[in-house]
Coordinates of C-alpha atoms in Angstrom, one line a residue:
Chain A
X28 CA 17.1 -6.9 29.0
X29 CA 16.3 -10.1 26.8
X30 CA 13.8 -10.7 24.6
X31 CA 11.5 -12.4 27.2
X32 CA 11.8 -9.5 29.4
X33 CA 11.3 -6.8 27.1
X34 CA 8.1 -8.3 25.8
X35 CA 6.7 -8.7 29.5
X36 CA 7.9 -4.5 30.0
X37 CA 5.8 -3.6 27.1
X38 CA 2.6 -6.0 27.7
X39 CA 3.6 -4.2 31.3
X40 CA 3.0 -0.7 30.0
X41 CA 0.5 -1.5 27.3
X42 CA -1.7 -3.2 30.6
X43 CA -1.5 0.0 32.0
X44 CA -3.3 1.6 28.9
X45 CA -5.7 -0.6 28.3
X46 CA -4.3 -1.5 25.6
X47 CA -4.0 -5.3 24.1
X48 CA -1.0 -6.0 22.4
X49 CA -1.6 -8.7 19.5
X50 CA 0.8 -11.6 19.9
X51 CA 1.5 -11.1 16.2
X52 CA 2.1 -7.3 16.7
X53 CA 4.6 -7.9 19.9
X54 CA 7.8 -8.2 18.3
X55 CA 7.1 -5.5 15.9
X56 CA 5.7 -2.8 18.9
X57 CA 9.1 -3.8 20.8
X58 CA 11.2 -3.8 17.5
X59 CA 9.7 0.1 17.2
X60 CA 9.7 1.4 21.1
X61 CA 13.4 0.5 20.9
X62 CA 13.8 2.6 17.9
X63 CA 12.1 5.3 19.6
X64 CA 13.7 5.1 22.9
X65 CA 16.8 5.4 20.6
X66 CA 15.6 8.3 19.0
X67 CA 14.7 9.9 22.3
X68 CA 18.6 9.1 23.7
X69 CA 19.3 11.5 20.4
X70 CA 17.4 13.9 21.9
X71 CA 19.1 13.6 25.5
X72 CA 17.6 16.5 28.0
X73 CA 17.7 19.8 26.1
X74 CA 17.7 22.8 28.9
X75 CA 15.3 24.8 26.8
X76 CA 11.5 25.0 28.2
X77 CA 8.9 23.4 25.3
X78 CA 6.7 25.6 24.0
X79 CA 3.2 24.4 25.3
X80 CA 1.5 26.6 22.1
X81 CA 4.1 26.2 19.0
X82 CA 4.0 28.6 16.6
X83 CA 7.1 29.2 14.5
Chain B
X179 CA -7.1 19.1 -29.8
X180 CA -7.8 16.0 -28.9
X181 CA -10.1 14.7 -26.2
X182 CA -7.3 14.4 -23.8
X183 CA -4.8 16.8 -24.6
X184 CA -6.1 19.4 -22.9
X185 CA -5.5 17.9 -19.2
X186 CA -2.9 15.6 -19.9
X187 CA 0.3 18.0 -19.5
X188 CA -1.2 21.1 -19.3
X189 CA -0.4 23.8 -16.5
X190 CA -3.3 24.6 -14.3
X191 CA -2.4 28.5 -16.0
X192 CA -2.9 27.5 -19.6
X193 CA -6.0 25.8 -18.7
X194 CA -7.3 28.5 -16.5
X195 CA -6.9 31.0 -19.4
X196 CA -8.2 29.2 -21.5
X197 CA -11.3 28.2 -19.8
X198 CA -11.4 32.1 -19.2
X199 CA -11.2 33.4 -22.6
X200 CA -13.7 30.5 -24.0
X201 CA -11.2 28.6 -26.0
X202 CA -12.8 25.4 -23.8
X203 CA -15.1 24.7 -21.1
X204 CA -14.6 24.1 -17.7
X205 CA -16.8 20.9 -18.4
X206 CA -15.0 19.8 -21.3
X207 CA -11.9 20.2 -18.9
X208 CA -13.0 18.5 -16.2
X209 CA -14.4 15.6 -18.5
X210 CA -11.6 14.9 -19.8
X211 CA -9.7 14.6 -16.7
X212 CA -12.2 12.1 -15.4
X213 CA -11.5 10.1 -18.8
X214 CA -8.0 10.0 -18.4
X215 CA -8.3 9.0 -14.5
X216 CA -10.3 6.0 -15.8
X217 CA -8.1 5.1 -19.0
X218 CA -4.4 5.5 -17.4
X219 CA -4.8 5.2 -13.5
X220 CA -5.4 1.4 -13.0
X221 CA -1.1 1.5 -13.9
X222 CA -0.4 3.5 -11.3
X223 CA -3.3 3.4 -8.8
X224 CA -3.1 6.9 -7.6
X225 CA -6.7 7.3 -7.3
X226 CA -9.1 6.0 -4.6
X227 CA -12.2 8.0 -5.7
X228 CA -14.0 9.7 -8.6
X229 CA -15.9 12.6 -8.0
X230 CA -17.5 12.4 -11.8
X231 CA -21.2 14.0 -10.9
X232 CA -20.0 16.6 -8.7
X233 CA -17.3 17.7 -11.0
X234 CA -19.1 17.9 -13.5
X235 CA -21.8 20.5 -12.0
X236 CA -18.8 22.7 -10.6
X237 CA -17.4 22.7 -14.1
X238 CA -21.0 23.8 -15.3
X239 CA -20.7 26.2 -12.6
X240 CA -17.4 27.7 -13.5
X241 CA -18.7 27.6 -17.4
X242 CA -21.9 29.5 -16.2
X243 CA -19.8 32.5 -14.5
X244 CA -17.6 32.8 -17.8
X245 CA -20.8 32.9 -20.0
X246 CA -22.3 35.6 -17.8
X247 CA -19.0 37.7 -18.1
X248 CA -18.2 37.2 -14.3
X249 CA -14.2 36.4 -13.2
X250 CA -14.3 32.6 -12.7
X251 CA -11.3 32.8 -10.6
X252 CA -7.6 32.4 -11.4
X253 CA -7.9 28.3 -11.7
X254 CA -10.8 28.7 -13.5
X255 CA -11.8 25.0 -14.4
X256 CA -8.5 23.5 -13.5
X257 CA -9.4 20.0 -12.5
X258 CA -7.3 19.0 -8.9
X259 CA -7.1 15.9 -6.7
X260 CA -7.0 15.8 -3.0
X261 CA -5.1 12.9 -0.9
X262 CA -7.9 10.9 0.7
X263 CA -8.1 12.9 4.0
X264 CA -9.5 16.0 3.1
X265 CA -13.1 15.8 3.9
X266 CA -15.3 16.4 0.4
X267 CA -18.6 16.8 1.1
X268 CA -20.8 14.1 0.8
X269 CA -18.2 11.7 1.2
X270 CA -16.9 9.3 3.8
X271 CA -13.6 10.7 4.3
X272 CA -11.0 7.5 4.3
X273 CA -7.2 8.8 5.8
X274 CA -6.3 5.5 3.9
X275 CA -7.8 3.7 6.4
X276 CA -11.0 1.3 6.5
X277 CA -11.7 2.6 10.4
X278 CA -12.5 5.9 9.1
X279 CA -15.2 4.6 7.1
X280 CA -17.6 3.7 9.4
X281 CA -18.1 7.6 10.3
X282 CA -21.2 9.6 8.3
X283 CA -20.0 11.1 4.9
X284 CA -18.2 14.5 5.3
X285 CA -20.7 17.6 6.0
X286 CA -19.2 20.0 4.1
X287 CA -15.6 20.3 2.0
X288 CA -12.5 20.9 3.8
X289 CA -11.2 24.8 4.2
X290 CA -8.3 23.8 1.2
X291 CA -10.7 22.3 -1.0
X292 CA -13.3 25.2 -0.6
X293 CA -10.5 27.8 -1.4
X294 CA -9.5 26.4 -4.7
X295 CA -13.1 26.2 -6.0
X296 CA -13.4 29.9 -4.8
X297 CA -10.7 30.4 -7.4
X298 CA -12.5 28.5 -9.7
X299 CA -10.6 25.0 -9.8
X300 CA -12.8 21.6 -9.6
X301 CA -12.4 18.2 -7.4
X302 CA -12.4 15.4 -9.4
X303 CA -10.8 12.7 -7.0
X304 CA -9.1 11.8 -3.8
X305 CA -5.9 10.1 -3.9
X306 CA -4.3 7.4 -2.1
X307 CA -2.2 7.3 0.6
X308 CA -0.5 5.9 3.9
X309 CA -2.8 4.9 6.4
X310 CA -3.3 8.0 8.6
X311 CA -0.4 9.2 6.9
X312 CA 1.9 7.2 8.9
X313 CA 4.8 6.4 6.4
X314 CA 6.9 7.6 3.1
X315 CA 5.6 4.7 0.9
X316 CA 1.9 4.5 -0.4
X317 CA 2.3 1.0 -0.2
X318 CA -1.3 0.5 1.4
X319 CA -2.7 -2.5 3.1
X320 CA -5.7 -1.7 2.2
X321 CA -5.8 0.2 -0.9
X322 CA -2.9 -0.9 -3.0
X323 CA 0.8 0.4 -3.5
X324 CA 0.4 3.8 -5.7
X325 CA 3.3 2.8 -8.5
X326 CA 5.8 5.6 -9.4
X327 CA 4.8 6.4 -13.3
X328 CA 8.5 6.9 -13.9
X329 CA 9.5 3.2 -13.3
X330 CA 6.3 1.3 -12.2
X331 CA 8.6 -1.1 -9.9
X332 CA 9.2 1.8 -7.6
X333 CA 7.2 3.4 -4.8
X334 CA 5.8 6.7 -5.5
X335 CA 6.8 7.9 -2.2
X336 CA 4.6 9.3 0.6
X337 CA 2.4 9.4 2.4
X338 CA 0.9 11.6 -0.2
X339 CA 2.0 9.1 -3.0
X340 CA -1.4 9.2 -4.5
X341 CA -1.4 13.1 -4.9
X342 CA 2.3 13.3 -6.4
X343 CA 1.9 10.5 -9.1
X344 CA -1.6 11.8 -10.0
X345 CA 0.6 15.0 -11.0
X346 CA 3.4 13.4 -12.2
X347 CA 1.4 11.3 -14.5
X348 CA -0.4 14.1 -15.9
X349 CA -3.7 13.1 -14.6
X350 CA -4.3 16.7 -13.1
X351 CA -2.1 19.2 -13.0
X352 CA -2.9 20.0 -9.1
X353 CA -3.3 18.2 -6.0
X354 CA -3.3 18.5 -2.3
X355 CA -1.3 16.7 0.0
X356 CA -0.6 17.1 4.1
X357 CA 3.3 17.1 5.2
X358 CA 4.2 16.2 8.9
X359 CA 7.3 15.2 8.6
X360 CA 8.0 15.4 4.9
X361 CA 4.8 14.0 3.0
X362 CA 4.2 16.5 0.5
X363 CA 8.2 17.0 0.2
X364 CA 9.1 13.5 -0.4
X365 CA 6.5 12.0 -2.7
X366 CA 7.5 14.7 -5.2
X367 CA 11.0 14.2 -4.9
X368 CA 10.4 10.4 -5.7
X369 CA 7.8 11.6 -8.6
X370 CA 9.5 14.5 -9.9
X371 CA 7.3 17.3 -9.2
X372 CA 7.3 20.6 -7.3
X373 CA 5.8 20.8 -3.8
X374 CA 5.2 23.2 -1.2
X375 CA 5.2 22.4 2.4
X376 CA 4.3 25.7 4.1
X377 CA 4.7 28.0 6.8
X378 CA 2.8 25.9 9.4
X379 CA -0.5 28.0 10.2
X380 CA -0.6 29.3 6.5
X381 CA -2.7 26.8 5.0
X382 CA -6.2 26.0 7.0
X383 CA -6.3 22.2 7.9
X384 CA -9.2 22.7 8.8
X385 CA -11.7 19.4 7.4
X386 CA -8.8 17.1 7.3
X387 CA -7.9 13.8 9.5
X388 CA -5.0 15.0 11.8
X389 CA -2.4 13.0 11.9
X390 CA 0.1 14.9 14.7
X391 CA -1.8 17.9 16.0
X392 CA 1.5 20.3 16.2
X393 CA 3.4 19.0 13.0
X394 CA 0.4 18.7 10.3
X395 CA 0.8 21.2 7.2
X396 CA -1.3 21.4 4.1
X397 CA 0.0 22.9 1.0
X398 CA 0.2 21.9 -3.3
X399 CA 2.1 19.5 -5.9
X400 CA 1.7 20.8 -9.1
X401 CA 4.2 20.5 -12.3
X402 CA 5.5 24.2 -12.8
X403 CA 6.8 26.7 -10.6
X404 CA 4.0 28.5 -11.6
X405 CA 1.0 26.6 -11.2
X406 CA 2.0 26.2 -7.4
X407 CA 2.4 29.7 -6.8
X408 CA -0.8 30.3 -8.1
X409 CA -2.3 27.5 -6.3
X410 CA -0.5 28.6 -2.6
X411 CA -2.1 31.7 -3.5
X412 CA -5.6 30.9 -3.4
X413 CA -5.2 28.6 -0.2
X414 CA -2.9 30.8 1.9
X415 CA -5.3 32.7 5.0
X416 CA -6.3 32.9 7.8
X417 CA -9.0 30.3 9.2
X418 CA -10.6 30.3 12.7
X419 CA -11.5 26.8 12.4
X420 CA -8.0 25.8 12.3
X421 CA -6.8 26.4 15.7
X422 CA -2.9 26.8 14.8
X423 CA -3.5 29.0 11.9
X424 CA -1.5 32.1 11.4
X425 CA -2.9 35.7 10.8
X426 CA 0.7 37.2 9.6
X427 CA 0.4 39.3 6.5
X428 CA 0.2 36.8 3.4
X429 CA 2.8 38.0 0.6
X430 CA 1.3 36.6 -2.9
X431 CA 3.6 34.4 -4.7
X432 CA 3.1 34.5 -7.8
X433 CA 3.7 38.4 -8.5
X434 CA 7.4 37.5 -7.9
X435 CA 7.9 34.6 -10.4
X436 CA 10.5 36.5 -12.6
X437 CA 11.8 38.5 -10.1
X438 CA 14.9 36.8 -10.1
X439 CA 17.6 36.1 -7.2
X440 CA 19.4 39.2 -7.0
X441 CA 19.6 40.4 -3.3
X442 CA 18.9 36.4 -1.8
X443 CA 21.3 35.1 0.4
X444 CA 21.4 31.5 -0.7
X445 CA 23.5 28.8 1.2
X446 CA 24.0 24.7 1.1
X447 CA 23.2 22.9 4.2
X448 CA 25.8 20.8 5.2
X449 CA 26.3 18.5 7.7
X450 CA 23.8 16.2 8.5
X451 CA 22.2 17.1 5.2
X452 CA 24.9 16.1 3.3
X453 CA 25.7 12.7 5.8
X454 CA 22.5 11.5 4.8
X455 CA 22.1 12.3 1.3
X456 CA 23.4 9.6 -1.7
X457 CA 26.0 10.2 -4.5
X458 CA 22.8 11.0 -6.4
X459 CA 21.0 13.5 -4.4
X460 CA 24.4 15.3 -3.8
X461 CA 25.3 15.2 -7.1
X462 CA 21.5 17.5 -7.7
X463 CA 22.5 19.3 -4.9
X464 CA 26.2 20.9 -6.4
X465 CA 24.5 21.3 -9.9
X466 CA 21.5 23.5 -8.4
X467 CA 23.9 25.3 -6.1
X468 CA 26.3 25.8 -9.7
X469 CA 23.0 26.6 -11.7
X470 CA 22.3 29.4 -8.8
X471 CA 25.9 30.5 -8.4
X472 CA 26.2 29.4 -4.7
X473 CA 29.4 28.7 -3.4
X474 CA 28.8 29.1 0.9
X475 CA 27.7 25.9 2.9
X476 CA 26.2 26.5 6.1
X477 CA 26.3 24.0 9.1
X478 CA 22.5 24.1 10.9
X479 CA 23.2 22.5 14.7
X480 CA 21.2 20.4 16.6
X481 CA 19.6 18.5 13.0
X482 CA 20.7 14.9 13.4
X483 CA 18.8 15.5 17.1
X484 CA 15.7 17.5 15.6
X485 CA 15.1 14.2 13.1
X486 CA 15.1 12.3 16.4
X487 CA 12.6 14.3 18.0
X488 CA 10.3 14.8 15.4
X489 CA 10.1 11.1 15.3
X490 CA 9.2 10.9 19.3
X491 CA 6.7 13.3 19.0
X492 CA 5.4 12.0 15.8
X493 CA 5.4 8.8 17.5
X494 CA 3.7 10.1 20.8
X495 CA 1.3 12.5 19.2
X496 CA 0.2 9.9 16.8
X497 CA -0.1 7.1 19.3
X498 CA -2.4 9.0 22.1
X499 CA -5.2 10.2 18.9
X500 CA -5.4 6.5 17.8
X501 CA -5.1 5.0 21.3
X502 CA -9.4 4.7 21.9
X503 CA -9.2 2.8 18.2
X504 CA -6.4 0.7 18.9
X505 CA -8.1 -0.5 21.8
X506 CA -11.4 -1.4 20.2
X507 CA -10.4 -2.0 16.8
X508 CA -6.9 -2.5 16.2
X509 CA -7.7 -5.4 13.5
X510 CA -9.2 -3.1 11.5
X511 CA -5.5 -0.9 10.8
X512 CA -3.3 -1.7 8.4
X513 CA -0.9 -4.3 9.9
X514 CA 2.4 -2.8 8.7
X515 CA 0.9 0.7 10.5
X516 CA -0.5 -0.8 13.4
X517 CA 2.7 -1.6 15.3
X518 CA 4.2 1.9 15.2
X519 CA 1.2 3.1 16.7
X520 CA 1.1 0.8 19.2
X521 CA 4.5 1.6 20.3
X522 CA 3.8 5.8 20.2
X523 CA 1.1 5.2 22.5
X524 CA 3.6 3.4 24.9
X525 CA 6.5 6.5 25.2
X526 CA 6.7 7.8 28.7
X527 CA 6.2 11.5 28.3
X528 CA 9.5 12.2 29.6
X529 CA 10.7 11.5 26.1
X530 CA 8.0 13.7 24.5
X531 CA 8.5 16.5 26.6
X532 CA 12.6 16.7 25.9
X533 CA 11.4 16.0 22.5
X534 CA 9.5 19.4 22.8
X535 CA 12.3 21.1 24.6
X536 CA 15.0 20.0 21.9
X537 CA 12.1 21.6 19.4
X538 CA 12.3 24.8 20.7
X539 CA 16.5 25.0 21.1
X540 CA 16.4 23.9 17.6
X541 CA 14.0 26.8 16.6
X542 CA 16.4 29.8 18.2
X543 CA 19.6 27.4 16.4
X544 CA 17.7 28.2 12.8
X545 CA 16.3 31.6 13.5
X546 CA 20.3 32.5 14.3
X547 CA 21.2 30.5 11.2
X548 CA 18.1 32.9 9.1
X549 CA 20.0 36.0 10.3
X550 CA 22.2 36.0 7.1
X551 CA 20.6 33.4 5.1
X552 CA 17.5 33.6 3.0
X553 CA 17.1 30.0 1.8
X554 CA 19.1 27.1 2.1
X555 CA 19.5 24.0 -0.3
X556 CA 19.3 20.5 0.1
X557 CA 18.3 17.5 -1.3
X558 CA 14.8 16.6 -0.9
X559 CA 15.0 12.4 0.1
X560 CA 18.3 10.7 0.9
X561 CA 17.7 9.0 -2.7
X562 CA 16.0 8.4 -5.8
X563 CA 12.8 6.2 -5.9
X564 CA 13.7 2.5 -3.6
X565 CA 11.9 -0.1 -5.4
X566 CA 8.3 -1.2 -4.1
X567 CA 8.6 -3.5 -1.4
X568 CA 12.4 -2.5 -0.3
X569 CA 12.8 -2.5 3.0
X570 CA 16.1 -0.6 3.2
X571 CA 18.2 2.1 1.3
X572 CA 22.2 2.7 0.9
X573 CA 23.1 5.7 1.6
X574 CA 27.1 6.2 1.6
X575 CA 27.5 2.6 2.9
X576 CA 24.6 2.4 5.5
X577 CA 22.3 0.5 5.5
X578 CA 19.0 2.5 6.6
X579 CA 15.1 1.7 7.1
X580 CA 13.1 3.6 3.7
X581 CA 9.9 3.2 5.8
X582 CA 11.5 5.6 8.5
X583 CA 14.4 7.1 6.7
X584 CA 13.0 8.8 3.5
X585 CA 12.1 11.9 5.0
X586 CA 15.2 12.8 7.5
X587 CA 16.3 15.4 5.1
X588 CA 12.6 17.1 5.6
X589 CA 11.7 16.2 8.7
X590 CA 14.0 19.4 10.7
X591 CA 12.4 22.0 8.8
X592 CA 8.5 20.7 9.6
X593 CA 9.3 19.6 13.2
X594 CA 9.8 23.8 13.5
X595 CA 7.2 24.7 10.8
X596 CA 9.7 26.5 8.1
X597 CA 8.4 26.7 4.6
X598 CA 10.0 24.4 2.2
X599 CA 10.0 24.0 -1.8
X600 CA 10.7 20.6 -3.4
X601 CA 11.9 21.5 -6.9
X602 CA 12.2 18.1 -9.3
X603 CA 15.4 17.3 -10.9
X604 CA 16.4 14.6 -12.7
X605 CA 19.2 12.4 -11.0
X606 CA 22.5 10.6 -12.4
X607 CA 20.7 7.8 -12.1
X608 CA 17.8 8.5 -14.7
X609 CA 14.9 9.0 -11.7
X610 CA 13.0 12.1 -10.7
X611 CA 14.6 13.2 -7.5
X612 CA 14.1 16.9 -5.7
X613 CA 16.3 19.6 -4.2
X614 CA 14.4 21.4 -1.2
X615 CA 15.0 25.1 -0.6
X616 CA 14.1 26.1 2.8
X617 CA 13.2 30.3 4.3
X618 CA 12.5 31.2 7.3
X619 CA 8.7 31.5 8.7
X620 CA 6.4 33.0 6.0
X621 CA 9.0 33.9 3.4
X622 CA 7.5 31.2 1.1
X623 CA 8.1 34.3 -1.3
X624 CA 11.7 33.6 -1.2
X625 CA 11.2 30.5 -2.3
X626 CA 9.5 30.8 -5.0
X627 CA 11.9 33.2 -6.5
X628 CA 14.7 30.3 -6.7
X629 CA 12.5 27.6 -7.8
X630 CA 11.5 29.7 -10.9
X631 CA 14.9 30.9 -11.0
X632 CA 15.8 27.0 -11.8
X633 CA 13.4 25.9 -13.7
X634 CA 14.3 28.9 -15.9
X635 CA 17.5 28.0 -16.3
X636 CA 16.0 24.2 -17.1
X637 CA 18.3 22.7 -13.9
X638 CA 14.6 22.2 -13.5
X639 CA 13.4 19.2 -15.1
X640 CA 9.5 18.3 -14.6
X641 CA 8.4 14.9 -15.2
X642 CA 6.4 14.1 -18.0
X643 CA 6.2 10.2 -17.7
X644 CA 3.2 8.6 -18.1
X645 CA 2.6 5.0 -18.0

């Protein structure tokens, strides 16, 4: 995905939330959902069942 | 003694007794705490608010039980700060934030704040911050960078910077902080004193801003071993208006300062904890280890993947409670928070829920690890203090983001709520930097014991900097 399309995905998915990107934020929000898309392909698909209550 | 050498490097203990026995008053104590706030913080700009009046009248209170021949309390007049979202009565309640202060002034104080006055210590300022906690910095768009009083060109760390360099400065020898993914931890790693992140559900958060509803902790910085015991102490309990908080059996800590190590199973973290830690913090690592006589290094599994996940649901979490503000007010944040908060509300809950699923694995991984280890070691940060304004840190040849990165040695142990100590060293390098000893749920007894064990041993090395 190129730039172009990655910052029509995210206006995409921030429409759907109501929210308004600011064209001075965009970069930036797409600069962090990649890092956190990253972070959750770290995380890959754990078998074990979340806690819905955590308590340690 | 002069007018300011009371506070200024005292322990909240020598204080205490001596506010107890009549050797000063809690007023005198608490004035001149507000004098030195108002001589020596413009340096560092740890301080966001002054509670002058009211600290004054709880001093007169405190003075007013001692006079009577009543117990004032085991912090009898110690004067403490309190980062800048926990609610003090009477006051609007900021989170670092300018949003926050369009809401009425706090109704009452929060649940921490009320326990250490029931044990006789006295508010006498908030402290600055990250906005809504969101970063390892204190360098706040709207409130100023807090400087590190042991070099003033370096961040104080965060995102309860304000707290930690209050402490280290001397300006008070307590203050609170909140730690979701390392904010209590790694300000006083940067600022060279002790902090206590601890079990989560010990401490009431009840009366602060949330910042992530299932990784928020409360807990103390102070500048002995023995100031924080006594001040974990007085806020550990039980509170029905926090609705995560734990009634498990509290075990005081400070009965066991001098107790010793014998019969603790110590053990270095390896691993990840050592791949992301500097010459430096390594270095503080071996010499605490030597100082302890700990030779075993332990590999915890799954960490490099519980850093991830904490992030997502930090990320998540954090986005969906700002997500109504964002969309009426987002000019109103601080622009360097705004984006990441932006993008937290924008995760598909696919990745929050494996998040949550690599959470609990990662709980059973430790518990197994706990079965013949009482606390581990590590460092506290990756590094020593970056300079303000650095956008990236070196750690053995990569190049990694301090904004995000200063807390991946912390950020494991909150993502499944384990108590952990930050005790102050001094590096190779000259700068305050902290080794972290981590126990299994509610054994923040444990900890205590090898924190006092090294700062008897003077591996131990508080700062005493002040600008």
């Amino acid at each position: 995905m190129d730039d172009a399309d990655g910052a029509i995905a995210v206006l995409g998915m921030a429409r759907a939330v109501d929210l308004t990107v600011p064209s001075e934020d965009l970069a930036a929000v797409m600069a962090h959902l990649a890092l956190l898309r990253g972070f959750a392909a770290v995380v890959g698909d754990p078998a074990s069942e979340p806690a819905p209550v955590y308590r340690p | 003694m002069s007018a300011t050498s009371i506070v200024r490097g005292a322990s909240a203990r020598d204080i205490a007794a001596w506010v107890r026995v009549g050797e000063t008053t809690a007023r005198d104590v608490a004035t001149q705490a507000l004098a030195d706030i108002a001589e020596r913080d413009a340096a560092i700009n740890s301080v966001t608010d002054v509670f002058a009046h009211r600290a004054l009248e709880d001093a007169e209170r405190v003075d007013e039980v001692v006079r009577s021949g009543g117990d004032p309390g085991p912090l009898a007049g110690v004067p403490f700060a309190v980062k800048n979202l926990f609610d003090v009565e009477g006051v609007r309640t900021r989170a670092g934030s300018t949003v926050e202060l369009d809401r009425p002034p706090a109704p009452a104080d929060a649940a921490a704040i009320r326990r250490l006055r029931a044990a006789g210590a006295v508010v006498v300022a908030a402290t600055n911050m990250d906005e809504y906690a969101h970063g390892f910095t204190t360098e706040n768009g709207h409130y100023g960078t807090t400087r590190n009083p042991h070099d003033l060109t370096r961040i104080a760390g965060g995102s309860s910077g304000g707290s930690a360099a209050a402490v280290a400065a001397g300006l008070v020898p307590l203050a609170l902080g909140s730690d979701t993914n390392g904010s209590i931890r790694v300000p006083s790693s940067l600022c060279g004193t002790y902090g206590l992140k601890p079990t989560f559900g010990r401490v009431s958060r009840a009366g602060t801003v949330l910042f992530v509803t299932s990784l928020d902790h409360v807990g103390p910085l102070a500048r002995t071993v023995g100031d924080l015991a006594l001040s974990f102490d007085a806020l550990a309990g039980f509170d029905p208006a926090d609705p995560v908080s734990s009634d498990h059996p509290i075990e005081p800590c400070t009965p066991v300062l001098g107790r010793g190590i014998d019969g603790l199973r110590l053990a270095v973290a390896g691993a990840h904890f050592t791949a992301v830690a500097d010459a430096t913090a390594t270095e503080v690592v071996h010499r605490a280890a030597a100082s302890l006589g700990v030779d075993r290094e332990v590999t915890v599994d799954l960490s490099h993947q519980a850093c991830a996940a904490a992030s997502v649901i930090t990320s998540a979490e954090a986005g969906q409670r700002h997500l109504p503000q964002l969309r009426s007010r987002a000019a109103d944040y601080d622009p360097a928070v705004r984006p990441g908060l932006m993008a937290g509300a924008l995760l598909p809950a696919a990745d929050y829920l494996a998040a949550q699923r690599l959470r609990s694995a990662y709980r059973e991984v430790v518990a197994r690890a706990f079965d013949d280890v009482d606390v581990l070691i590590t460092a506290t940060t990756p590094c020593s203090a970056p300079l303000i304004g650095q956008k990236t840190m070196d750690v053995r040849g990569e190049q990694l983001l301090v904004g995000m990165s200063l807390g991946l040695l912390a950020q494991p142990w909150s993502l499944i709520g384990l108590p952990a100590l930050s005790v102050p060293m001094t590096g190779a390098d000259g700068l305050p930097i902290g080794v972290q000893l981590i126990a299994a749920p509610y054994a923040e007894a444990s900890l205590f014991r090898v924190a006092d064990a090294l700062e008897a041993a003077s591996v131990a090395v508080v700062a005493g900097s002040a600008p």
